[in-house]
Short mmCIF file of C-alpha atoms in Angstrom, two decimals:
data_model
loop_
_atom_site.label_atom_id
_atom_site.label_comp_id
_atom_site.label_asym_id
_atom_site.label_seq_id
_atom_site.Cartn_x
_atom_site.Cartn_y
_atom_site.Cartn_z
CA MET A 1128 124.07 -91.60 -66.28
CA ASP A 1129 122.34 -93.85 -63.87
CA TYR A 1130 121.55 -98.09 -64.02
CA LEU A 1131 118.21 -97.93 -63.40
CA GLY A 1132 117.18 -102.00 -63.08
CA GLY A 1133 115.63 -104.16 -65.88
CA LEU A 1134 112.80 -104.48 -67.07
CA ARG A 1135 111.68 -107.90 -68.18
CA GLY A 1136 108.39 -109.50 -68.82
CA THR A 1137 105.85 -111.05 -71.38
CA GLY A 1138 103.37 -108.42 -74.00
CA LEU A 1139 101.44 -107.87 -77.62
CA LEU A 1140 103.51 -106.85 -80.33
CA LEU A 1141 101.34 -103.88 -82.21
CA CYS A 1142 102.06 -102.77 -85.74
CA GLY A 1143 99.57 -99.87 -86.58
CA ASN A 1144 96.58 -100.52 -84.95
CA ALA A 1145 96.83 -104.53 -85.07
CA SER A 1146 97.96 -106.92 -82.71
CA VAL A 1147 101.01 -109.33 -84.35
CA ALA A 1148 102.67 -111.03 -81.96
CA PRO A 1149 103.10 -112.44 -78.46
CA VAL A 1150 106.36 -110.62 -77.32
CA GLN A 1151 109.13 -111.45 -74.59
CA TYR A 1152 111.29 -108.42 -73.72
CA ASP A 1153 114.23 -107.87 -71.37
CA PHE A 1154 115.32 -103.88 -70.79
CA ASP A 1155 117.22 -101.80 -69.06
CA GLY A 1156 115.69 -98.88 -67.36
CA TYR A 1157 119.24 -96.18 -67.46
CA LEU A 1158 118.28 -91.73 -65.79
CA SER A 1159 119.55 -89.43 -68.22
CA ASN A 1160 122.00 -86.37 -66.52
CA SER A 1161 119.13 -84.24 -67.41
CA GLY A 1162 116.74 -86.25 -65.39
CA ARG A 1163 114.58 -88.16 -68.50
CA VAL A 1164 114.50 -91.72 -67.75
CA THR A 1165 115.86 -94.04 -71.10
CA SER A 1166 115.38 -97.59 -72.00
CA CYS A 1167 116.67 -100.21 -74.41
CA GLY A 1168 117.11 -103.91 -74.49
CA GLU A 1169 115.78 -107.06 -76.06
CA ILE A 1170 112.21 -108.13 -78.14
CA ARG A 1171 111.96 -111.60 -78.43
CA LEU A 1172 109.10 -113.52 -80.73
CA SER A 1173 109.37 -116.32 -83.63
CA ALA A 1174 112.86 -115.13 -86.21
CA SER A 1175 109.49 -115.13 -89.05
CA THR A 1176 106.97 -112.56 -87.75
CA LEU A 1177 110.30 -110.87 -86.73
CA ARG A 1178 111.25 -110.67 -89.96
CA GLU A 1179 108.39 -109.50 -91.36
CA VAL A 1180 107.87 -106.59 -89.12
CA PHE A 1181 111.97 -105.26 -88.95
CA GLY A 1182 112.54 -102.13 -89.75
CA ARG A 1183 109.30 -100.98 -89.69
CA VAL A 1184 108.58 -97.44 -87.54
CA ASP A 1185 105.48 -98.00 -86.12
CA LEU A 1186 106.29 -100.99 -83.71
CA ARG A 1187 104.60 -100.44 -80.57
CA LEU A 1188 104.99 -103.47 -77.46
CA ARG A 1189 101.57 -103.67 -74.41
CA THR A 1190 103.49 -105.02 -71.44
CA ALA A 1191 100.85 -107.28 -69.67
CA GLU A 1192 101.00 -104.80 -66.94
CA GLY A 1193 99.46 -102.65 -69.73
CA ARG A 1194 101.80 -100.00 -70.60
CA VAL A 1195 102.29 -98.95 -74.18
CA LEU A 1196 105.92 -98.58 -75.43
CA SER A 1197 106.91 -97.65 -78.79
CA LEU A 1198 110.22 -99.35 -80.49
CA GLN A 1199 113.14 -99.09 -82.95
CA PHE A 1200 114.53 -101.53 -83.81
CA SER A 1201 118.33 -100.46 -83.28
CA GLU A 1202 120.10 -102.76 -85.65
CA ARG A 1203 120.72 -102.12 -89.30
CA HIS A 1204 119.83 -105.94 -90.06
CA LEU A 1205 118.65 -109.59 -89.17
CA SER A 1206 119.96 -112.71 -88.80
CA ARG A 1207 117.75 -114.93 -90.90
CA ASP A 1208 117.86 -116.95 -88.09
CA ASP A 1209 117.56 -114.80 -85.41
CA SER A 1210 114.84 -114.63 -83.19
CA ALA A 1211 116.06 -111.54 -81.00
CA ALA A 1212 116.89 -107.72 -81.93
CA HIS A 1213 117.99 -105.49 -79.97
CA VAL A 1214 115.46 -101.45 -79.26
CA ASP A 1215 115.36 -98.29 -78.00
CA VAL A 1216 112.53 -97.87 -76.00
CA HIS A 1217 109.91 -94.65 -75.37
CA GLY A 1218 106.72 -94.66 -73.64
CA GLU A 1219 105.26 -95.02 -71.22
CA LEU A 1220 108.36 -96.83 -68.91
CA PRO A 1221 108.11 -96.01 -65.38
CA MET A 1222 109.19 -93.16 -63.35
CA ALA A 1223 113.17 -93.55 -62.71
CA ALA A 1224 111.69 -94.96 -58.68
CA ASP A 1225 110.19 -97.51 -60.06
CA TRP A 1226 112.71 -99.61 -61.99
CA ARG A 1227 113.84 -102.73 -59.98
CA ARG A 1228 117.18 -101.99 -58.91
CA ARG A 1229 119.05 -98.50 -58.39
CA SER A 1230 122.71 -98.08 -58.94
CA GLY A 1231 122.74 -95.80 -56.56
CA TRP A 1232 125.74 -94.51 -58.64
CA HIS A 1233 125.38 -91.29 -59.77
CA ALA A 1234 127.67 -89.10 -62.79
CA PRO A 1235 128.78 -86.29 -61.62
CA ARG A 1236 127.80 -83.03 -62.35
CA PRO A 1237 129.64 -81.24 -64.87
CA ALA A 1238 132.51 -78.01 -63.53
CA ARG A 1239 129.86 -74.68 -63.89
CA GLU A 1240 133.70 -73.11 -65.70
CA PRO A 1241 136.82 -74.45 -66.93
CA THR A 1242 139.57 -74.50 -64.24
CA ARG A 1243 142.24 -71.76 -65.85
CA PHE A 1244 145.49 -72.53 -64.64
CA PRO A 1245 147.67 -69.38 -64.54
CA ILE A 1246 150.81 -69.53 -67.56
CA ARG A 1247 154.26 -69.46 -65.77
CA ARG A 1248 157.10 -67.64 -67.89
CA LEU A 1249 160.58 -68.64 -68.39
#
């Protein structure tokens, strides 16, 4: 995987078609070996609101730039005092070239054929 950089900002948390609360986000983007952009990171909002929506599968984030991102919680449990949660992000992610920083590192391609070593008999 190739680290693409960060995506940070503010937006509006949506649950179904309803607006829930303002949210801050801090996501990291990656380019998979298949060329697909993936992302995960943290959302921050009031602890009481986070407890209400935690575990929902119909959450989306509308960023200040207008992107709509689907959010899926990565954790199974939320601490009572938490005002942040880790999420996996899908949807209208920026293309690989549009992320803030690219590492320049690319994962090596897998070998096409397994390496064969001659067997020596003693």
